[in-house]
Amino acid sequence: MTAARRVLLRPITMGLLLQSLFLLLLFLLGSCLHPAAAFPKGCYTSEEEGLKTFRCSNAQLTEVPRDIPNDTNKLYLDSNQISFLPRDAFRDLPFLLELDLSHNAIARVESGAFQGLAEHLHSLDLSSNRLVSVSKDAFGNLKAKVNLSNNPWLCDCRLQELIRVVELAADSSGGIVCDSSTQEEHVGKAFLQVIANTDFCNVYKKTTDIAMLVTMFGWFAMVISYLVYYVRQNQEDARRHLEYLKSLPSKQRRSEESSTISTVV
């Protein structure tokens, strides 16, 4: 190869080399930065004790973030402003073992919010939120140990049914306190202590039965009143009709007498 040809090829080779390096750099930057860029500010992934962890603690979140890596084992969403857990909020996290939702503003948990977590999740922290009443159906068939402490609970049959279907985390039961109650004397007391002597669902059933009896008695009284009115009204109509029938022969007799007198005259 001549010197002139080498001189001509050198810029072309250098340009191709630089272009390849530039494309490689873009690929590497894209691979490294893209996942992080999809996460909300303050969220990051890490590995703790061999478990893949996704942390969004104190990240000013108002809802459960999307695009959480589906191989996450531990998810921390604590200390945010999340107020609502919709259905299927964690559906795409089949390997999730621990879920921390403590210190938020959660006031409503939709039925099916934890759908898909029943088989693997073993720890669920909902402490220090704004839960007043939650249906037992919201937890489905979860086998996780659940922390429900430090919420403004309404102590009633619904909470009693919820406590029966979930397994409470150790040392958390004392933190489930009646902020309000269907019975005023229970306010401020630990719920498990209250239900040791009170069956809210039985009281509710008795109240419902009494209400049904009162309603049935009311309907029965209305029916009886109507029947009495109907009978009296018919009796009055029958009396008038009878008097009318009694009056008919008398008028006919008078008419015949008048006719006889005029003939004689």
XYZ file of C-alpha atoms in Angstrom:
265
model
C 0.000 0.000 0.000
C 1.384 3.362 -1.016
C 1.946 6.225 1.412
C -0.717 8.332 -0.351
C -3.327 5.611 0.051
C -2.449 5.274 3.744
C -2.882 8.981 4.226
C -6.332 8.829 2.590
C -7.518 5.819 4.625
C -6.299 7.095 7.987
C -9.066 9.764 8.447
C -11.746 7.291 7.362
C -10.543 4.637 9.812
C -10.255 7.169 12.586
C -13.796 8.423 11.872
C -15.245 4.906 11.962
C -13.394 4.183 15.192
C -14.666 7.348 16.831
C -18.228 6.631 15.667
C -18.077 3.118 17.110
C -16.743 4.422 20.423
C -19.484 7.063 20.512
C -22.242 4.485 19.905
C -20.764 2.170 22.534
C -20.672 5.025 25.031
C -24.319 5.874 24.331
C -25.304 2.233 24.787
C -23.478 1.974 28.114
C -24.942 5.246 29.372
C -28.407 4.162 28.322
C -28.048 0.809 30.086
C -26.825 2.420 33.290
C -29.041 5.473 33.473
C -32.360 4.370 32.041
C -33.626 2.345 35.038
C -32.708 5.073 37.507
C -34.306 7.749 35.336
C -37.639 5.860 35.450
C -37.727 5.934 39.255
C -39.264 8.822 41.203
C -36.874 11.249 42.828
C -35.556 9.807 46.066
C -36.037 6.168 45.036
C -33.198 3.754 44.394
C -32.387 0.070 44.219
C -29.884 -1.789 46.369
C -29.076 -5.260 47.606
C -29.440 -6.046 51.300
C -28.468 -9.433 52.677
C -28.730 -10.927 49.213
C -32.253 -9.515 48.683
C -33.086 -7.009 45.986
C -34.410 -3.889 47.684
C -36.287 -0.888 46.326
C -36.313 2.126 48.668
C -38.620 5.117 48.331
C -38.574 6.218 51.956
C -39.404 9.881 52.568
C -39.630 10.570 48.832
C -42.790 12.732 49.010
C -44.824 10.151 47.107
C -48.604 10.555 46.914
C -49.244 7.180 45.293
C -47.601 3.801 44.836
C -44.925 4.335 42.153
C -45.015 2.487 38.866
C -42.124 0.694 37.193
C -40.936 -0.957 40.393
C -38.525 -3.736 39.333
C -40.567 -6.941 39.309
C -37.746 -8.929 40.929
C -37.897 -6.748 44.063
C -37.833 -8.678 47.346
C -38.104 -5.773 49.810
C -40.102 -2.621 49.106
C -39.923 0.454 51.347
C -42.571 3.128 50.723
C -42.612 4.449 54.279
C -42.737 8.111 55.361
C -44.599 9.447 52.323
C -48.062 10.944 51.666
C -49.718 7.922 50.049
C -53.437 8.041 50.912
C -54.994 5.238 48.858
C -54.061 1.680 47.858
C -55.939 0.738 44.663
C -56.733 -2.743 43.434
C -53.704 -4.604 42.009
C -51.300 -1.962 43.348
C -48.571 -4.623 43.750
C -49.727 -7.181 41.200
C -46.450 -7.222 39.230
C -44.227 -8.035 42.224
C -44.404 -11.835 42.488
C -41.185 -12.137 44.528
C -41.985 -9.501 47.150
C -41.241 -10.664 50.709
C -41.455 -7.438 52.724
C -43.633 -4.375 52.180
C -43.311 -1.284 54.380
C -46.114 1.287 54.032
C -45.813 2.782 57.497
C -45.989 6.509 58.284
C -48.141 7.475 55.309
C -51.655 8.929 55.078
C -53.399 5.738 53.946
C -57.096 5.990 54.744
C -58.518 3.588 52.180
C -57.453 0.143 51.005
C -59.401 -1.184 48.045
C -60.351 -4.835 47.849
C -57.631 -6.712 45.967
C -54.905 -4.142 46.733
C -52.525 -6.934 47.768
C -53.624 -9.351 45.081
C -50.756 -11.499 43.835
C -48.753 -11.291 47.080
C -50.458 -14.068 49.011
C -47.914 -16.784 48.290
C -44.649 -15.006 49.137
C -45.213 -11.874 51.234
C -44.354 -12.491 54.887
C -44.263 -8.940 56.301
C -46.694 -6.038 55.758
C -46.366 -2.815 57.763
C -49.385 -0.471 57.717
C -48.673 1.192 61.044
C -48.996 4.940 61.625
C -51.495 5.657 58.863
C -55.089 6.965 58.886
C -56.990 3.699 58.713
C -60.400 3.891 60.371
C -62.167 0.903 58.842
C -60.975 -1.712 56.334
C -62.850 -4.672 54.903
C -61.332 -8.086 55.546
C -61.599 -8.693 51.770
C -58.879 -6.094 51.199
C -56.289 -8.554 52.518
C -57.526 -11.551 50.551
C -55.592 -14.685 51.508
C -52.444 -12.970 52.771
C -50.269 -15.106 55.016
C -48.025 -12.164 55.930
C -47.648 -10.852 59.446
C -49.418 -7.494 59.450
C -48.733 -4.436 61.594
C -51.917 -2.360 62.022
C -50.880 -0.316 65.043
C -51.164 3.458 65.498
C -54.183 4.022 63.280
C -57.408 5.864 64.288
C -59.500 2.675 64.288
C -63.258 2.531 64.639
C -63.839 -0.457 66.900
C -66.793 -2.354 65.511
C -67.740 -5.667 63.907
C -65.801 -4.839 60.743
C -62.523 -4.448 62.621
C -63.253 -7.595 64.600
C -63.713 -9.568 61.375
C -60.473 -8.095 59.987
C -58.472 -9.091 63.071
C -59.799 -12.644 62.730
C -58.448 -13.109 59.191
C -54.992 -11.486 59.454
C -51.965 -12.602 61.434
C -50.750 -9.689 63.519
C -47.041 -8.919 63.721
C -45.408 -9.656 67.054
C -45.792 -6.902 69.681
C -48.119 -4.872 67.422
C -51.510 -5.898 68.814
C -51.301 -3.481 71.743
C -51.051 -0.596 69.281
C -54.500 -1.284 67.805
C -56.470 1.159 69.941
C -60.094 2.292 69.662
C -60.038 5.904 68.496
C -63.813 5.665 68.198
C -66.283 2.896 68.908
C -69.901 1.858 68.588
C -69.788 1.778 72.391
C -68.295 4.904 73.991
C -66.785 3.094 76.983
C -64.282 1.355 74.689
C -62.662 4.538 73.319
C -58.961 4.689 74.184
C -58.689 0.980 74.970
C -56.681 -1.692 73.144
C -59.009 -3.503 70.769
C -57.855 -7.023 71.650
C -58.539 -6.237 75.295
C -62.018 -5.006 74.417
C -63.048 -8.016 72.313
C -61.971 -10.346 75.092
C -65.241 -9.332 76.791
C -67.305 -7.883 73.952
C -68.464 -9.469 70.723
C -69.137 -6.524 68.414
C -70.567 -8.742 65.698
C -72.992 -10.401 68.120
C -74.105 -6.997 69.399
C -74.534 -5.862 65.817
C -76.556 -9.002 65.036
C -78.819 -8.403 68.041
C -79.288 -4.777 67.030
C -80.114 -5.852 63.493
C -82.573 -8.476 64.754
C -84.305 -5.904 66.956
C -84.505 -3.465 64.060
C -86.029 -6.202 61.888
C -88.568 -7.063 64.582
C -89.534 -3.408 64.984
C -89.905 -3.081 61.207
C -91.975 -6.251 60.988
C -94.176 -5.107 63.889
C -94.696 -1.778 62.159
C -95.784 -3.477 58.945
C -98.016 -5.853 60.894
C -99.640 -2.934 62.709
C -100.249 -1.175 59.403
C -101.855 -4.301 57.925
C -104.112 -4.767 60.985
C -105.086 -1.097 60.922
C -105.987 -1.365 57.258
C -108.049 -4.520 57.840
C -109.926 -2.877 60.730
C -110.595 0.187 58.590
C -111.687 -2.012 55.675
C -114.057 -4.065 57.833
C -115.569 -0.972 59.464
C -115.993 0.709 56.123
C -117.691 -2.394 54.705
C -119.871 -2.647 57.789
C -120.990 0.949 57.328
C -121.722 0.345 53.657
C -123.579 -2.872 54.536
C -125.653 -1.054 57.187
C -126.648 1.664 54.757
C -127.540 -0.880 52.127
C -129.597 -2.847 54.649
C -131.477 0.265 55.704
C -132.117 1.004 52.064
C -133.494 -2.504 51.520
C -135.709 -2.163 54.612
C -137.095 1.072 53.264
C -138.190 -0.466 49.978
C -141.272 -2.522 51.227
C -142.602 0.445 53.201
C -142.635 2.730 50.197
C -144.222 0.056 48.045
C -147.003 -0.524 50.635
C -147.823 3.154 50.816
C -147.978 3.310 47.056
C -150.426 0.421 46.930
C -152.586 1.942 49.682
C -152.741 5.244 47.807
C -153.770 3.452 44.652
C -156.571 1.565 46.447
C -158.013 4.727 47.986
C -158.143 6.565 44.676
C -159.986 3.606 43.068
C -162.596 3.566 45.782
C -163.229 7.254 45.387
